[in-house]
Coordinates of C-alpha atoms and ligand atoms in Angstrom, one line a residue:
Chain A
X4 CA 0.0 0.0 0.0
X5 CA 1.3 3.4 -0.8
X6 CA 0.6 6.9 0.4
X7 CA -2.1 7.6 -2.1
X8 CA -4.2 4.6 -1.0
X9 CA -7.6 6.1 -0.2
X10 CA -9.3 5.8 3.2
X11 CA -12.0 3.2 2.8
X12 CA -15.2 4.1 4.5
X13 CA -18.1 1.8 5.3
X14 CA -20.6 1.2 2.4
X15 CA -24.0 2.9 2.6
X16 CA -26.0 0.7 0.3
X17 CA -26.1 -3.0 -0.7
X18 CA -27.9 -4.4 -3.7
X19 CA -29.0 -8.0 -2.9
X20 CA -29.7 -9.8 -6.2
X21 CA -31.9 -12.5 -4.6
X22 CA -32.3 -14.4 -7.8
X23 CA -31.8 -14.1 -11.5
X24 CA -35.2 -15.7 -12.2
X25 CA -37.7 -13.3 -13.7
X26 CA -41.0 -13.7 -15.5
X27 CA -40.1 -10.8 -17.8
X28 CA -37.2 -10.9 -20.2
X29 CA -36.3 -7.2 -20.8
X30 CA -33.7 -6.8 -23.5
X31 CA -31.7 -4.4 -21.3
X32 CA -31.6 -6.5 -18.2
X33 CA -28.6 -5.6 -16.1
X34 CA -28.1 -9.2 -15.0
X35 CA -24.9 -10.7 -16.5
X36 CA -25.3 -12.6 -19.7
X37 CA -24.0 -15.6 -17.7
X38 CA -27.0 -15.9 -15.4
X39 CA -26.7 -17.6 -12.0
X40 CA -28.2 -21.1 -11.9
X41 CA -31.3 -21.5 -9.8
X42 CA -29.7 -24.3 -7.7
X43 CA -26.8 -22.0 -6.9
X44 CA -29.0 -19.4 -5.1
X45 CA -28.1 -18.6 -1.5
X46 CA -30.4 -20.1 1.2
X47 CA -32.8 -18.1 3.3
X48 CA -30.5 -18.5 6.3
X49 CA -27.4 -17.4 4.4
X50 CA -29.1 -14.2 3.1
X51 CA -30.3 -13.4 6.7
X52 CA -26.7 -13.7 7.9
X53 CA -25.5 -11.5 5.0
X54 CA -28.0 -8.8 6.0
X55 CA -26.8 -8.9 9.6
X56 CA -23.1 -8.7 8.4
X57 CA -24.1 -5.8 6.1
X58 CA -25.7 -3.8 8.9
X59 CA -22.6 -4.5 11.2
X60 CA -20.4 -3.2 8.4
X61 CA -22.4 0.1 8.1
X62 CA -24.8 -0.5 5.3
X63 CA -28.0 1.5 5.8
X64 CA -30.0 0.9 2.6
X65 CA -30.8 -2.6 1.4
X66 CA -32.1 -2.9 -2.2
X67 CA -33.8 -6.2 -2.7
X68 CA -33.5 -6.9 -6.4
X69 CA -33.1 -9.6 -8.9
X70 CA -34.1 -10.8 -11.5
X71 CA -37.5 -10.5 -9.9
X72 CA -37.2 -10.7 -6.1
X73 CA -40.8 -11.9 -5.8
X74 CA -39.7 -15.1 -7.5
X75 CA -38.2 -16.0 -4.1
X76 CA -41.0 -17.5 -2.0
X77 CA -39.1 -16.4 1.2
X78 CA -39.1 -12.7 0.3
X79 CA -41.4 -11.8 3.2
X80 CA -39.2 -13.6 5.6
X81 CA -36.1 -11.9 4.2
X82 CA -37.6 -8.5 4.5
X83 CA -38.4 -9.2 8.1
X84 CA -34.8 -10.3 8.8
X85 CA -33.4 -7.2 7.1
X86 CA -35.6 -4.9 9.2
X87 CA -34.6 -6.7 12.3
X88 CA -31.0 -6.2 11.4
X89 CA -31.7 -2.4 11.2
X90 CA -31.7 -2.0 7.4
X91 CA -33.9 0.3 5.4
X92 CA -35.6 -2.1 2.9
X93 CA -36.4 -1.2 -0.7
X94 CA -38.0 -3.7 -3.0
X95 CA -37.1 -3.3 -6.7
X96 CA -39.8 -5.2 -8.6
X97 CA -41.6 -5.5 -11.9
X98 CA -44.7 -6.3 -9.8
X99 CA -45.2 -9.7 -11.4
X100 CA -45.4 -12.4 -8.8
X101 CA -46.9 -10.0 -6.1
X102 CA -50.4 -10.6 -5.0
X103 CA -52.4 -8.4 -2.7
X104 CA -51.8 -11.0 0.0
X105 CA -48.1 -11.0 -0.5
X106 CA -48.0 -7.2 -0.4
X107 CA -49.9 -7.2 2.9
X108 CA -47.4 -9.7 4.3
X109 CA -44.5 -7.5 3.1
X110 CA -46.2 -4.5 4.8
X111 CA -46.4 -6.6 8.0
X112 CA -42.7 -7.6 7.6
X113 CA -41.8 -3.9 7.6
X114 CA -40.9 -3.2 4.0
X115 CA -40.0 0.5 3.7
X116 CA -40.3 1.4 0.0
X117 CA -41.3 -0.1 -3.3
X118 CA -39.6 0.7 -6.7
X119 CA -41.8 -0.5 -9.5
X120 CA -40.4 -0.8 -13.0
X121 CA -42.2 0.5 -16.1
X122 CA -41.4 -1.1 -19.5
X123 CA -43.8 1.2 -21.4
X124 CA -47.0 3.2 -20.8
X125 CA -49.3 1.1 -23.0
X126 CA -49.9 -2.7 -22.8
X127 CA -48.6 -3.1 -26.4
X128 CA -45.2 -1.5 -25.6
X129 CA -44.7 -2.8 -22.1
X130 CA -45.6 -6.4 -23.0
X131 CA -43.4 -6.4 -26.1
X132 CA -40.4 -5.0 -24.2
X133 CA -40.9 -7.2 -21.1
X134 CA -41.6 -10.2 -23.3
X135 CA -44.6 -11.1 -21.1
X136 CA -48.3 -11.0 -22.2
X137 CA -50.6 -9.4 -19.7
X138 CA -47.7 -8.0 -17.7
X139 CA -48.8 -4.4 -18.0
X140 CA -52.3 -5.1 -16.9
X141 CA -51.0 -7.0 -13.9
X142 CA -48.5 -4.3 -13.0
X143 CA -51.3 -1.6 -13.0
X144 CA -53.2 -3.8 -10.6
X145 CA -50.2 -4.2 -8.4
X146 CA -49.6 -0.4 -8.4
X147 CA -53.2 0.0 -7.1
X148 CA -52.5 -2.4 -4.2
X149 CA -49.3 -0.6 -3.4
X150 CA -51.2 2.7 -3.2
X151 CA -54.0 1.2 -1.1
X152 CA -51.5 -0.2 1.4
X153 CA -49.7 3.1 1.4
X154 CA -46.1 2.1 0.6
X155 CA -44.0 5.0 -0.6
X156 CA -43.6 4.4 -4.3
X157 CA -40.9 5.2 -6.9
X158 CA -41.7 4.5 -10.5
X159 CA -38.7 3.4 -12.5
X160 CA -39.2 4.1 -16.2
X161 CA -36.5 2.6 -18.4
X162 CA -36.4 4.5 -21.7
X163 CA -34.8 3.8 -25.1
X164 CA -35.4 4.5 -28.8
X165 CA -38.6 2.5 -28.9
X166 CA -40.4 4.1 -26.0
X167 CA -38.8 7.5 -25.3
X168 CA -41.9 9.2 -26.9
X169 CA -43.9 7.8 -23.9
X170 CA -41.9 9.8 -21.4
X171 CA -44.6 12.5 -20.9
X172 CA -47.2 9.8 -20.2
X173 CA -44.8 8.0 -17.8
X174 CA -44.6 11.2 -15.8
X175 CA -48.4 11.5 -15.7
X176 CA -48.8 7.9 -14.6
X177 CA -46.4 8.5 -11.7
X178 CA -48.5 11.3 -10.5
X179 CA -51.7 9.3 -11.0
X180 CA -50.3 6.4 -9.0
X181 CA -49.3 8.8 -6.2
X182 CA -45.6 8.0 -6.6
X183 CA -43.4 10.5 -4.8
X184 CA -40.6 9.9 -7.2
X185 CA -39.8 8.7 -10.7
X186 CA -36.6 7.5 -12.0
X187 CA -36.3 8.4 -15.7
X188 CA -33.5 6.1 -16.7
X189 CA -32.2 6.0 -20.2
X190 CA -30.9 2.5 -20.9
X191 CA -27.2 2.1 -20.0
X192 CA -25.4 -0.4 -22.2
X193 CA -24.3 -3.2 -19.8
X194 CA -25.4 -6.8 -19.5
X195 CA -28.0 -7.8 -22.0
X196 CA -28.4 -4.2 -23.3
X197 CA -25.0 -4.5 -25.0
X198 CA -26.6 -7.1 -27.3
X199 CA -29.3 -4.6 -28.1
X200 CA -27.5 -1.4 -28.9
X201 CA -28.9 -1.5 -32.4
X202 CA -32.5 -2.1 -31.2
X203 CA -32.5 0.4 -28.3
X204 CA -30.0 3.2 -28.9
X205 CA -31.8 6.5 -28.8
X206 CA -31.2 9.1 -31.4
X207 CA -29.5 12.4 -30.5
X208 CA -32.8 14.2 -31.1
X209 CA -34.6 11.9 -28.7
X210 CA -31.9 12.3 -26.0
X211 CA -32.1 16.2 -26.2
X212 CA -35.9 16.0 -26.2
X213 CA -35.9 13.9 -23.1
X214 CA -33.5 16.5 -21.4
X215 CA -36.1 19.2 -22.3
X216 CA -39.1 17.3 -21.1
X217 CA -37.4 16.5 -17.7
X218 CA -36.4 20.1 -17.1
X219 CA -39.9 21.3 -17.8
X220 CA -41.5 18.6 -15.7
X221 CA -39.2 19.2 -12.8
X222 CA -40.3 22.9 -12.6
X223 CA -44.0 22.0 -13.2
X224 CA -44.2 19.1 -10.7
X225 CA -42.0 20.6 -7.9
X226 CA -43.3 19.4 -4.5
X227 CA -45.4 16.7 -6.1
X228 CA -43.0 14.5 -8.0
X229 CA -39.3 14.2 -7.5
X230 CA -37.7 13.4 -10.9
X231 CA -34.3 11.6 -10.9
X232 CA -32.9 11.5 -14.4
X233 CA -30.3 9.2 -16.0
X234 CA -29.5 10.8 -19.4
X235 CA -28.4 8.8 -22.4
X236 CA -24.9 7.9 -21.8
X237 CA -23.3 7.7 -25.3
X238 CA -24.7 11.1 -26.1
X239 CA -22.9 12.9 -23.2
X240 CA -19.6 14.7 -23.0
X241 CA -18.5 13.4 -19.6
X242 CA -19.1 9.9 -18.1
X243 CA -21.1 9.2 -15.1
X244 CA -19.5 8.6 -11.8
X245 CA -19.7 4.8 -11.3
X246 CA -21.6 3.8 -8.2
X247 CA -20.4 7.0 -6.5
X248 CA -16.9 5.7 -7.0
X249 CA -15.7 2.1 -7.2
X250 CA -15.8 0.4 -3.8
X251 CA -16.7 3.7 -2.0
X252 CA -20.4 3.6 -1.3
X253 CA -22.0 0.4 -2.4
X254 CA -21.7 -3.3 -3.0
X255 CA -23.7 -6.0 -4.8
X256 CA -24.3 -9.5 -3.8
X257 CA -25.2 -11.9 -6.7
X258 CA -27.7 -14.7 -6.2
X259 CA -24.9 -17.2 -5.7
X260 CA -23.2 -15.1 -3.0
X261 CA -20.5 -13.5 -5.1
X262 CA -19.7 -10.0 -3.9
X263 CA -19.3 -7.4 -6.7
X264 CA -18.3 -3.7 -6.7
X265 CA -21.1 -3.3 -9.3
X266 CA -23.6 -5.4 -11.1
X267 CA -21.6 -5.5 -14.3
X268 CA -18.2 -6.1 -12.7
X269 CA -18.1 -9.7 -13.8
X270 CA -17.6 -8.4 -17.3
X271 CA -14.0 -7.5 -16.4
X272 CA -12.0 -10.7 -16.9
X273 CA -9.0 -10.0 -14.7
X274 CA -11.0 -9.5 -11.6
X275 CA -11.8 -12.3 -9.2
X276 CA -14.6 -12.1 -6.8
X277 CA -15.0 -13.4 -3.2
X278 CA -18.1 -15.2 -2.0
X279 CA -20.0 -14.7 1.2
X280 CA -19.7 -18.4 1.7
X281 CA -15.9 -18.2 2.1
X282 CA -15.1 -14.9 3.6
X283 CA -16.8 -12.3 6.0
X284 CA -18.5 -9.4 4.2
X285 CA -16.4 -6.8 6.0
X286 CA -13.2 -8.5 5.0
X287 CA -14.3 -8.6 1.3
X288 CA -15.2 -4.9 1.4
X289 CA -12.0 -3.7 3.0
X290 CA -9.5 -6.2 1.6
X291 CA -11.1 -8.0 -1.4
X292 CA -9.0 -7.7 -4.5
X293 CA -11.9 -6.7 -6.8
X294 CA -12.8 -3.8 -4.5
X295 CA -9.3 -2.5 -4.2
X296 CA -8.7 -2.9 -8.0
X297 CA -10.2 0.5 -8.9
X298 CA -10.5 2.4 -5.6
X299 CA -9.3 6.0 -5.6
X300 CA -7.2 7.3 -8.5
X301 CA -3.9 5.4 -8.4
X302 CA -4.8 2.9 -11.1
X303 CA -5.6 5.6 -13.7
X304 CA -4.0 6.1 -17.0
X305 CA -3.9 9.3 -19.0
X306 CA -5.9 11.4 -19.7
X307 CA -7.7 10.7 -16.4
X308 CA -4.5 10.8 -14.3
X309 CA -3.8 14.5 -14.9
X310 CA -7.5 15.5 -15.2
X311 CA -9.1 17.9 -12.8
X312 CA -12.3 15.9 -12.9
X313 CA -10.7 12.7 -11.7
X314 CA -12.2 12.8 -8.3
X315 CA -15.6 14.0 -9.7
X316 CA -16.3 11.0 -12.0
X317 CA -13.4 8.7 -11.2
X318 CA -12.7 8.1 -14.9
X319 CA -16.2 6.9 -15.4
X320 CA -17.4 3.3 -15.8
X321 CA -14.8 0.5 -15.8
X322 CA -17.2 -2.0 -17.3
X323 CA -17.9 0.4 -20.2
X324 CA -14.2 0.9 -20.8
X325 CA -13.9 -2.9 -20.9
X326 CA -16.9 -3.3 -23.2
X327 CA -16.1 -0.6 -25.7
X328 CA -12.3 -0.2 -25.6
X329 CA -11.4 -3.7 -24.4
X330 CA -9.3 -2.2 -21.5
X331 CA -10.9 -1.9 -18.1
X332 CA -8.2 0.6 -17.0
X333 CA -8.9 3.0 -19.9
X334 CA -10.8 6.3 -19.7
X335 CA -14.5 5.7 -20.1
X336 CA -15.0 6.2 -23.9
X337 CA -18.0 8.4 -23.2
X338 CA -15.5 11.1 -22.1
X339 CA -14.6 13.8 -24.7
X340 CA -11.0 13.4 -23.6
X341 CA -10.9 9.7 -24.5
X342 CA -9.2 8.9 -27.8
X343 CA -12.2 6.6 -28.4
X344 CA -14.9 9.2 -27.9
X345 CA -15.3 10.0 -31.6
X346 CA -15.6 6.3 -32.5
X347 CA -18.2 5.8 -29.7
X348 CA -20.3 8.7 -31.0
X349 CA -20.1 7.4 -34.6
X350 CA -21.2 3.9 -33.3
X351 CA -24.1 5.4 -31.3
X352 CA -25.3 7.3 -34.4
X353 CA -25.1 4.1 -36.5
X354 CA -26.9 2.1 -33.8
X355 CA -29.6 4.7 -33.5
X356 CA -30.7 4.1 -37.1
X357 CA -30.2 0.4 -37.1
X358 CA -33.3 -1.9 -37.5
X359 CA -31.8 -4.7 -35.4
X360 CA -34.5 -6.9 -33.7
X361 CA -34.9 -7.0 -29.9
X362 CA -33.0 -9.8 -28.2
X363 CA -34.8 -10.7 -25.0
X364 CA -32.7 -12.0 -22.1
X365 CA -32.6 -15.7 -21.4
X366 CA -33.9 -17.8 -18.5
X367 CA -31.5 -19.0 -15.8
X368 CA -30.7 -22.8 -15.9
X369 CA -32.4 -24.9 -13.2
X370 CA -29.3 -27.0 -12.5
X371 CA -25.7 -27.5 -13.5
X372 CA -25.7 -28.9 -17.1
X373 CA -23.7 -32.1 -17.5
X374 CA -20.4 -31.5 -19.2
X375 CA -20.5 -32.9 -22.7
X376 CA -17.9 -35.1 -24.4
Chain B
X29 CA -42.5 27.4 6.0
X30 CA -45.7 29.0 7.3
X31 CA -45.6 29.3 11.2
X32 CA -49.0 27.5 11.4
X33 CA -47.9 24.6 9.1
X34 CA -47.6 21.2 10.8
X35 CA -44.7 19.3 9.5
X36 CA -44.5 15.5 9.6
X37 CA -42.4 12.7 8.3
X38 CA -44.3 10.6 5.8
X39 CA -44.3 6.9 5.7
X40 CA -40.9 5.5 4.5
X41 CA -38.9 8.3 6.2
X42 CA -37.5 7.7 9.6
X43 CA -34.7 8.6 12.0
X44 CA -32.2 5.9 12.6
X45 CA -29.2 5.6 15.0
X46 CA -26.2 4.6 13.0
X47 CA -24.1 2.6 15.5
X48 CA -21.2 2.1 13.0
X49 CA -20.7 5.8 12.3
X50 CA -22.0 6.9 15.7
X51 CA -24.4 9.4 14.2
X52 CA -28.1 10.0 13.5
X53 CA -29.3 9.6 10.0
X54 CA -32.6 10.2 8.3
X55 CA -33.5 7.2 6.2
X56 CA -35.7 7.8 3.1
X57 CA -36.3 6.1 -0.2
X58 CA -32.9 5.7 -1.8
X59 CA -31.3 8.2 0.5
X60 CA -29.5 8.3 3.9
X61 CA -29.0 11.8 5.2
X62 CA -26.4 12.2 7.9
X63 CA -27.6 14.6 10.5
X64 CA -25.6 17.0 12.7
X65 CA -26.7 17.7 16.2
X66 CA -28.9 20.6 15.1
X67 CA -30.6 18.6 12.4
X68 CA -31.3 15.8 14.8
X69 CA -32.7 18.2 17.4
X70 CA -35.1 19.7 14.8
X71 CA -36.3 16.4 13.5
X72 CA -37.0 14.9 16.9
X73 CA -39.3 17.8 17.6
X74 CA -41.4 17.0 14.6
X75 CA -44.3 14.9 15.9
X76 CA -47.1 15.6 13.4
X77 CA -49.1 17.4 16.0
X78 CA -47.3 20.7 16.7
X79 CA -46.9 23.6 14.2
X80 CA -43.7 25.0 12.9
X81 CA -43.9 28.0 15.2
X82 CA -44.5 25.7 18.3
X83 CA -41.5 23.7 17.3
X84 CA -39.2 26.6 16.9
X85 CA -40.4 28.1 20.2
X86 CA -39.6 24.8 21.9
X87 CA -36.1 24.8 20.4
X88 CA -35.5 28.4 21.2
X89 CA -36.3 27.7 24.9
X90 CA -34.2 24.6 24.9
X91 CA -31.1 26.2 23.3
X92 CA -31.7 29.7 24.8
X93 CA -31.6 31.3 21.4
X94 CA -33.8 33.8 19.6
X95 CA -36.8 32.1 17.9
X96 CA -36.4 33.8 14.5
X97 CA -32.8 32.7 14.3
X98 CA -33.9 29.1 15.0
X99 CA -36.7 29.4 12.5
X100 CA -34.3 30.6 9.9
X101 CA -32.0 27.6 10.5
X102 CA -34.8 25.1 10.5
X103 CA -36.5 26.5 7.4
X104 CA -33.4 25.6 5.3
X105 CA -33.2 22.0 6.4
X106 CA -37.0 21.4 6.3
X107 CA -37.3 23.1 2.9
X108 CA -34.7 20.9 1.4
X109 CA -36.4 17.8 2.9
X110 CA -39.7 19.0 1.6
X111 CA -38.4 19.5 -1.9
X112 CA -37.4 15.8 -2.0
X113 CA -40.8 14.8 -0.4
X114 CA -39.0 13.5 2.7
X115 CA -41.1 15.9 4.7
X116 CA -44.8 16.8 4.3
X117 CA -46.9 19.5 5.9
X118 CA -50.5 19.9 7.0
X119 CA -51.6 23.5 6.7
Ligands
LIG418 S1 -10.5 12.3 -18.5 FE1 -11.1 10.8 -17.0 S2 -11.3 12.0 -15.1 FE2 -11.3 13.4 -16.8 S3 -13.4 13.8 -17.3 FE3 -12.7 12.2 -18.6 S4 -13.2 10.3 -17.6 FE4 -13.3 11.9 -16.1
LIG419 S1 -18.2 0.5 -14.1 FE1 -19.2 1.2 -12.4 S2 -21.2 1.9 -13.1 FE2 -20.3 0.9 -14.7 S3 -21.1 -1.0 -14.6 FE3 -19.2 -1.2 -13.7 S4 -19.4 -0.6 -11.7 FE4 -21.3 -0.1 -12.7

């Protein structure tokens, strides 16, 4: 360790990917292309222990995610254990798999907040994107139950070339549902979305129009609806700060117990990941090789190394540098200072007029497939 | 904030003692707001029954400070929380 090694503070948030199973098959799913097998999922007791370890480590916010977390029959039990451990519990769901009865049980268990995803504002759009017939109708029913029980609600609208024109309606729906907050998230190209750049890349005009709509709506809906906005990545001049800085505020636990600095980190081949089954969570956070790989600014190359913004965006997304440039240590190619920025913009322009079909995500395998040959 | 307005924390927003950082935090959807001593003092006065002016009067007495000074300090914090819908008011 050298003098520039950053002081590592406790994490604030943990994303628990309880399962990669999901009734939907969104083409931009952030789950890895190599989905965790169903029989590798952590047991109820192990998850409970991980939640207690997380709270002891300093985690305050627990995001229960997937896949679809409602695909776990023990979700209610897990929420209860997380609350007992002292964590704020947020359920990130498509709504599919939740009944009124289950929602009431989740209320009873102490669930703090629900984040409901929106694939589109019409049944045609939503069901095509989600790859699940009747999904939209069901989701609207679930939204009603959520409102009746009184859970604080965030609507999470994922937008791309095919549905960006529905943004104004998505904002209206959030208000109608009584959501306090909406996340307007333009697709980020990781996981399955990388396979769908041609099908989903917004045009530059769409990206600018979305900026305009969000600015106008923020002023108009002040005090009614909080709008958090993730703009189109490839159409920006500077990259996004990754997870608030690699290994600085949050961690992810995959369905099989692997602990990741971010949901896409497995796309970086040289990293190796610890598992909660082998090592205490605190030890993984403070001393795990994957977490220390990109902490702080020491690992940086030029132009990041001598850039004034290096502690603002930490050089952007490592997984994006890997995916686009083939080097996880490189400057995020979204950045205007990256030598690959021009090529990325040209690619984005080409993708935005492509007629590539949607590739829906796959279904996790039930059990280990027998080796062939 | 109007003196007669009654502030309250809506469902999903709660005070939490962070034993790792040895501090009070306000937990809200997707946010954890670290509170200093003043922030904590203000938020513990919010009970959904008393008005903003009653709260600032109580704090003024407790800290032996002028009420309008306290009201000014509180308005900043509570206004910011309200903008994120982490605090609601009944008029
Ligand atoms: S050069 Fe690196 S640090 Fe500077 S703005 Fe670009 S990505 Fe961020
Ligand atoms: S680099 Fe950061 S934001 Fe990007 S996918 Fe990886 S961890 Fe997430």
